[in-house]
Short mmCIF file of C-alpha atoms and ligand atoms in Angstrom, two decimals:
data_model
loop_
_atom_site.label_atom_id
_atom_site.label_comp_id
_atom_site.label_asym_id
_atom_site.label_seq_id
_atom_site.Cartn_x
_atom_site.Cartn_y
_atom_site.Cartn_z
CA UNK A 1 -40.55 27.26 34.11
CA UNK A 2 -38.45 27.85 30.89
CA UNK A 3 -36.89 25.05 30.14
CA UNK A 4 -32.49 24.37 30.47
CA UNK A 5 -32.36 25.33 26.60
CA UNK A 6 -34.54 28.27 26.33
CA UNK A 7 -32.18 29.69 29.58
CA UNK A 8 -29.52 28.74 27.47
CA UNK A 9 -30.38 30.59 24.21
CA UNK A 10 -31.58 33.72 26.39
CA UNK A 11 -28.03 33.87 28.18
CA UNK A 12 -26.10 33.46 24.50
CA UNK A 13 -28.30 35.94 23.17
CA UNK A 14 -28.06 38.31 25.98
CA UNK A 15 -24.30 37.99 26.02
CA UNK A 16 -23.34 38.08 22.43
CA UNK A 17 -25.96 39.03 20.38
CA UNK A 18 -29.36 37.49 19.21
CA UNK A 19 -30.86 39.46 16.78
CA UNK A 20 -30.14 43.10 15.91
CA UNK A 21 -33.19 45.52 14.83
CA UNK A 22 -32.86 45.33 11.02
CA UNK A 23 -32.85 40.97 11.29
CA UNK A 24 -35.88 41.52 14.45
CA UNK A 25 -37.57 44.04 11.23
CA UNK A 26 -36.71 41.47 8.13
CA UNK A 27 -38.50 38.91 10.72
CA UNK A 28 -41.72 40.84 11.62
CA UNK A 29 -42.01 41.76 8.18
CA UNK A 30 -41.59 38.26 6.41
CA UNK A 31 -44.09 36.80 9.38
CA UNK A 32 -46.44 39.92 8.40
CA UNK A 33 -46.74 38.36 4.78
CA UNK A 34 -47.13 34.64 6.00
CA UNK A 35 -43.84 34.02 5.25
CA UNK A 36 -42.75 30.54 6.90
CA UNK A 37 -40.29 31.71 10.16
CA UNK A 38 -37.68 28.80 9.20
CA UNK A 39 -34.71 31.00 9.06
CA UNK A 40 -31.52 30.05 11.16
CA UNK A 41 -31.72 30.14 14.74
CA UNK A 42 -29.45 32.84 16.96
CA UNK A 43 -27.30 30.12 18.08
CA UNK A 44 -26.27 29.00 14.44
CA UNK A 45 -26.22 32.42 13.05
CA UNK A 46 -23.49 32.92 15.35
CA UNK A 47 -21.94 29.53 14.39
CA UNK A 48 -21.87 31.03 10.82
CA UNK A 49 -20.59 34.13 11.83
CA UNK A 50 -17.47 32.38 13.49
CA UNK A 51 -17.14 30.25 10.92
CA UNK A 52 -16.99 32.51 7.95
CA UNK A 53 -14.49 34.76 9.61
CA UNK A 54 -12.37 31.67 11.27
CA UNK A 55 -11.97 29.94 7.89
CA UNK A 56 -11.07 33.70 6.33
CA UNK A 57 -13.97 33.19 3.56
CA UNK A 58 -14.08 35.98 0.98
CA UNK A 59 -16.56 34.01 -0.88
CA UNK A 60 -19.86 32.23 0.21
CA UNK A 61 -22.42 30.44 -1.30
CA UNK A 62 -25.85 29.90 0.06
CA UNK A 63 -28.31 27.56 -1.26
CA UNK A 64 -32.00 28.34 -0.02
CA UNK A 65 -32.53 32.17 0.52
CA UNK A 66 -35.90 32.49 2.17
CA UNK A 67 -36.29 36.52 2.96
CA UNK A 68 -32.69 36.60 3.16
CA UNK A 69 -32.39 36.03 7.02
CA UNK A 70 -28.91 33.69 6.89
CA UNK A 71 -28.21 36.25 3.72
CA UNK A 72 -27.84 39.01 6.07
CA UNK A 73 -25.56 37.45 9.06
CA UNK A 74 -23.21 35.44 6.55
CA UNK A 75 -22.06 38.72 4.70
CA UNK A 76 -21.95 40.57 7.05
CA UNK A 77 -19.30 38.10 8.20
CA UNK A 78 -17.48 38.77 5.16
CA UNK A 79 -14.66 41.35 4.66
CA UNK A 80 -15.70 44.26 2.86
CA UNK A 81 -14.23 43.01 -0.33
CA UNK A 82 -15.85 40.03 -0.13
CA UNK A 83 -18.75 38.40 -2.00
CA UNK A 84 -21.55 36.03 -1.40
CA UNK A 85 -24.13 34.73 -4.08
CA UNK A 86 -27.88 33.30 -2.72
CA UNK A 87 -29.85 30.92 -4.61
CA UNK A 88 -33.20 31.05 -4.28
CA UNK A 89 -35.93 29.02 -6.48
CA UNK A 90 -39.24 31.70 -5.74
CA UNK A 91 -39.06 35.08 -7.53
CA UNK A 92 -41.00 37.10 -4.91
CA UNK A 93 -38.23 35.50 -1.80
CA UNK A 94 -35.52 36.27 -3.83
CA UNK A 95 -36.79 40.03 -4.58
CA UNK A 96 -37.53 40.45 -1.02
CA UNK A 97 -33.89 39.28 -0.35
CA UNK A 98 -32.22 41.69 -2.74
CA UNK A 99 -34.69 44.55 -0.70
CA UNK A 100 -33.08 42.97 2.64
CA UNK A 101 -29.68 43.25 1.09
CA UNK A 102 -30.29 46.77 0.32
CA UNK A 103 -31.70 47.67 3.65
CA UNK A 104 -28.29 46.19 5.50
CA UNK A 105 -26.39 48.09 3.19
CA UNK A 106 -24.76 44.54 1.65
CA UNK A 107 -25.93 45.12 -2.39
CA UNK A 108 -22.37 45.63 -3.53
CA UNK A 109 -21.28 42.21 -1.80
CA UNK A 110 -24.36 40.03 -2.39
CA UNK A 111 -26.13 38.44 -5.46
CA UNK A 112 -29.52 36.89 -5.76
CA UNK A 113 -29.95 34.31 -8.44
CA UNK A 114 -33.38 33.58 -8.94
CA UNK A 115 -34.76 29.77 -9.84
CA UNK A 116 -34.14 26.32 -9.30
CA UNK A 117 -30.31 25.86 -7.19
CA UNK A 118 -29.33 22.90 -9.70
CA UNK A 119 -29.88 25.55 -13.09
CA UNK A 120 -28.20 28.55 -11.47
CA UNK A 121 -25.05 26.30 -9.67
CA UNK A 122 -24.61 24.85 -13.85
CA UNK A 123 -24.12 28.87 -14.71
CA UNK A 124 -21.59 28.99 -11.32
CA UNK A 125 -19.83 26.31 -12.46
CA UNK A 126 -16.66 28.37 -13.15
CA UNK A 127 -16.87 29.70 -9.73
CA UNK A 128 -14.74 28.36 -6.32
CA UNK A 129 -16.57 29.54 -3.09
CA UNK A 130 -14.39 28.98 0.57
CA UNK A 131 -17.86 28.32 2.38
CA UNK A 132 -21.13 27.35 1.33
CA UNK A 133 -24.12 27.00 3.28
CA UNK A 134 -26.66 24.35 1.83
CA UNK A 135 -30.64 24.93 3.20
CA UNK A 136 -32.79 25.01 0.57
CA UNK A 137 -35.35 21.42 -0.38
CA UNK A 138 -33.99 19.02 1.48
CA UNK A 139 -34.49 15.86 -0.65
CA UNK A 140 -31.83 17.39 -3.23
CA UNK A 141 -29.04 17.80 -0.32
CA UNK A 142 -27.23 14.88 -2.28
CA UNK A 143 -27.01 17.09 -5.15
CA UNK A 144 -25.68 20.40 -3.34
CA UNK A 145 -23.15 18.12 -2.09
CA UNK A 146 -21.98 17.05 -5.52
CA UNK A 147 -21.95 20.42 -6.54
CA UNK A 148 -20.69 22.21 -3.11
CA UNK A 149 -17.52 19.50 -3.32
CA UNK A 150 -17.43 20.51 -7.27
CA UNK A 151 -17.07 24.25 -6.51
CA UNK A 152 -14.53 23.94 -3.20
CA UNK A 153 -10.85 23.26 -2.65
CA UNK A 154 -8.84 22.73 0.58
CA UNK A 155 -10.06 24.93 3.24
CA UNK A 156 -13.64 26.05 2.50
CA UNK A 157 -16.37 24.89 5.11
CA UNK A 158 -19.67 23.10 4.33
CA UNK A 159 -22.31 23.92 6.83
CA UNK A 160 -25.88 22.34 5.95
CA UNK A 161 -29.00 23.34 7.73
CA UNK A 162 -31.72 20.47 9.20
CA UNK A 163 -29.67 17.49 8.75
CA UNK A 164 -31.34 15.47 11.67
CA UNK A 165 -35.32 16.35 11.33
CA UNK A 166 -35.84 14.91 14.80
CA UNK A 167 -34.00 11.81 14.49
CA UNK A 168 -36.23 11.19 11.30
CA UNK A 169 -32.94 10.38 9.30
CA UNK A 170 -32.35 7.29 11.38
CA UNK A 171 -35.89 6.07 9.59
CA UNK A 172 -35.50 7.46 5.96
CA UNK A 173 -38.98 5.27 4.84
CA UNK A 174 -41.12 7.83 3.27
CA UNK A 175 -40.34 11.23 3.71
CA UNK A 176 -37.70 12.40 0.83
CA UNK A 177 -36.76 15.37 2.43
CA UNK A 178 -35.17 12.66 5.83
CA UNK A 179 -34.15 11.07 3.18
CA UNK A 180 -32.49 13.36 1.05
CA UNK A 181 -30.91 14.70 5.01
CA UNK A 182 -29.97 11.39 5.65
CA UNK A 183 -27.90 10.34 2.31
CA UNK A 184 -25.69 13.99 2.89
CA UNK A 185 -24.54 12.33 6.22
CA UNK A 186 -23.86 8.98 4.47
CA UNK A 187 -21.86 10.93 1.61
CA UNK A 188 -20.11 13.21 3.73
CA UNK A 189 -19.19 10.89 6.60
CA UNK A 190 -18.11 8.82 3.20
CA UNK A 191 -15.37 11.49 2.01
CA UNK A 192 -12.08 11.30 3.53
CA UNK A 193 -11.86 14.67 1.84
CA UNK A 194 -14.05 16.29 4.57
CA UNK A 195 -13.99 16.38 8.74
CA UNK A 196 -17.36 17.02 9.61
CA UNK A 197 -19.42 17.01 12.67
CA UNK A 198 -23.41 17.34 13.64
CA UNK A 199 -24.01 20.47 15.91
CA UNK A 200 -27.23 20.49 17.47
CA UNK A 201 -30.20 23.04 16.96
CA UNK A 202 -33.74 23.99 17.65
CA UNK A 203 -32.84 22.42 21.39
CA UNK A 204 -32.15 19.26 19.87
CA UNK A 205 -34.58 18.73 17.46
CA UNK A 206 -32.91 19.57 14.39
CA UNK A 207 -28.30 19.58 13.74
CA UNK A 208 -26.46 21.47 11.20
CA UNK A 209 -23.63 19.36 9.48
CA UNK A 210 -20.69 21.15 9.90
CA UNK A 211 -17.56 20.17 7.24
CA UNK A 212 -13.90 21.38 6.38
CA UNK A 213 -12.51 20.20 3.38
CA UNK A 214 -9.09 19.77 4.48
CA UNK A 215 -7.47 18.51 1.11
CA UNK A 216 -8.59 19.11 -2.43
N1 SAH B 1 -31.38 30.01 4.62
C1 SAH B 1 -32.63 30.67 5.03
C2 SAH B 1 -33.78 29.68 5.11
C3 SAH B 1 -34.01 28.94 3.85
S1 SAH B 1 -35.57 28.08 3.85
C4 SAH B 1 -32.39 31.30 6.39
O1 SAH B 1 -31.85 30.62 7.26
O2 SAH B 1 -32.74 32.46 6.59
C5 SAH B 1 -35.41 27.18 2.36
C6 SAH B 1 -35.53 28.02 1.10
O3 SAH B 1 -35.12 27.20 0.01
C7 SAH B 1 -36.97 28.46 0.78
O4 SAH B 1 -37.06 29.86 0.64
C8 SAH B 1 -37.29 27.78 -0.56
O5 SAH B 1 -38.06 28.58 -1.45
C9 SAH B 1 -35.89 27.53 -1.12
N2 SAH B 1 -35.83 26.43 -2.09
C10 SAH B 1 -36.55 25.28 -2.08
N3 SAH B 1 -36.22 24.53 -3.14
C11 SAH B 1 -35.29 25.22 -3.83
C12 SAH B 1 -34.58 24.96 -5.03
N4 SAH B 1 -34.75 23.85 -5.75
N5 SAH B 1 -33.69 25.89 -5.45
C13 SAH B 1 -33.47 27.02 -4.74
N6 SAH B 1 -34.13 27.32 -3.61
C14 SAH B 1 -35.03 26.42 -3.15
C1 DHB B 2 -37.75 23.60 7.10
C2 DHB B 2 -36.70 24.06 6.33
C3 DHB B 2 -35.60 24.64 6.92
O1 DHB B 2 -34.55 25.09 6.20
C4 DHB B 2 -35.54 24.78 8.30
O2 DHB B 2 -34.43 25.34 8.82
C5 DHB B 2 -36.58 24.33 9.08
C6 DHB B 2 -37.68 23.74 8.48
C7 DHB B 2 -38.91 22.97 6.47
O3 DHB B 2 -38.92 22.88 5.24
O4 DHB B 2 -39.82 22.55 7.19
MG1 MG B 3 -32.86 25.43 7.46
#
């Protein structure tokens, strides 16, 4: 029998939406070149969808790329004057991205930077973004932070992917990427800047940390 989640998921999807048949293409293609399938889940590609368009962003940030998966669903999300740039450390992801981009018909509102997230956000530092979406190495989510809360004012949302790890945050010995996971929820929890709050994923296993900024 499927288990209470999996019904779950199926229903959402089936009601509003799991994957269209250019994000079901991007998929079968990035698995067809041994891509690793760690791209957001339905449920939280909806989250972003509602939260993009509830917090009226006309500019996004995303840190962590992959084939361009999240890319795709958070500007489309955006009005059509809107803009989102991607950060993404691995030349060949990020050129598959821009292809993905291309393929949705969202070139004109997105931008690839290729290389590591901590050289391209110095060359952003001019730039404000109302929502940024943090999911790229893990053990330098302490960083984005610094530099998500640099590039922000009152109003923009801070989502950030795989910020539980299956509980492995509670026991940050060893593995920096927990670690890294865990000292976001420290910093943010920290801010009096920020509301946030943990939504679940991956049936449990994993939570997105979801933040306002609700003063500068
Ligand atoms: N957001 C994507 C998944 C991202 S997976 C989606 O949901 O569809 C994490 C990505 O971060 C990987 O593609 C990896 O290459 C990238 N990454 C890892 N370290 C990075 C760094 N220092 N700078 C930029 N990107 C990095
Ligand atoms: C991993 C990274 C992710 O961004 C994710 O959503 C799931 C897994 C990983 O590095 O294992
Ligand atoms: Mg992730």
């Amino acid at each position: 029998m499927p288990s209470l989640d999996q019904t779950l998921d199926e229903y959402a999807d089936t009601l509003y939406g799991g994957e269209d048949e250019l994000l079901r293409s991007m998929r079968e293609n990035a698995a067809s070149v041994g891509m690793p399938l760690i791209q957001v889940p339905a449920d939280l590609g909806r989250m972003l969808t509602v939260l993009v368009q509830a917090s009226r962003a006309t500019t996004i940030l995303e840190i962590g790329a992959l084939f361009g998966y999240s890319t795709v669903i958070l500007a489309r999300a955006l009005p059509l004057d809107g803009s989102l740039v991607s950060l993404e450390i691995d030349p060949e992801r990020a050129e598959l991205v821009r292809i993905n981009l291309r393929r949705a018909g969202l070139e004109s509102r997105a931008t690839v930077m290729s290389g590591p997230a901590m050289d391209s956000l110095q060359l952003l530092a001019d730039r404000r973004f109302d929502f940024v979406f943090i999911d790229a190495d893990k053990a330098s989510y302490p960083q984005y932070l610094e530099w998500a809360t640099k590039l922000t004012r009152s109003g923009a949302v801070i989502v950030a992917d795989n910020v539980w790890r299956g509980g492995q945050v509670v026991e940050t010995a060893g593995d920096c990427n927990a670690a890294g996971a865990a000292r976001y929820n420290e910093i943010m929890a920290q801010d009096s800047r920020f509301s946030t709050t943990l939504l679940p994923t991956r049936g449990g296993t994993d939570a997105a940390g979801i933040s306002v900024r609700c003063r500068d």
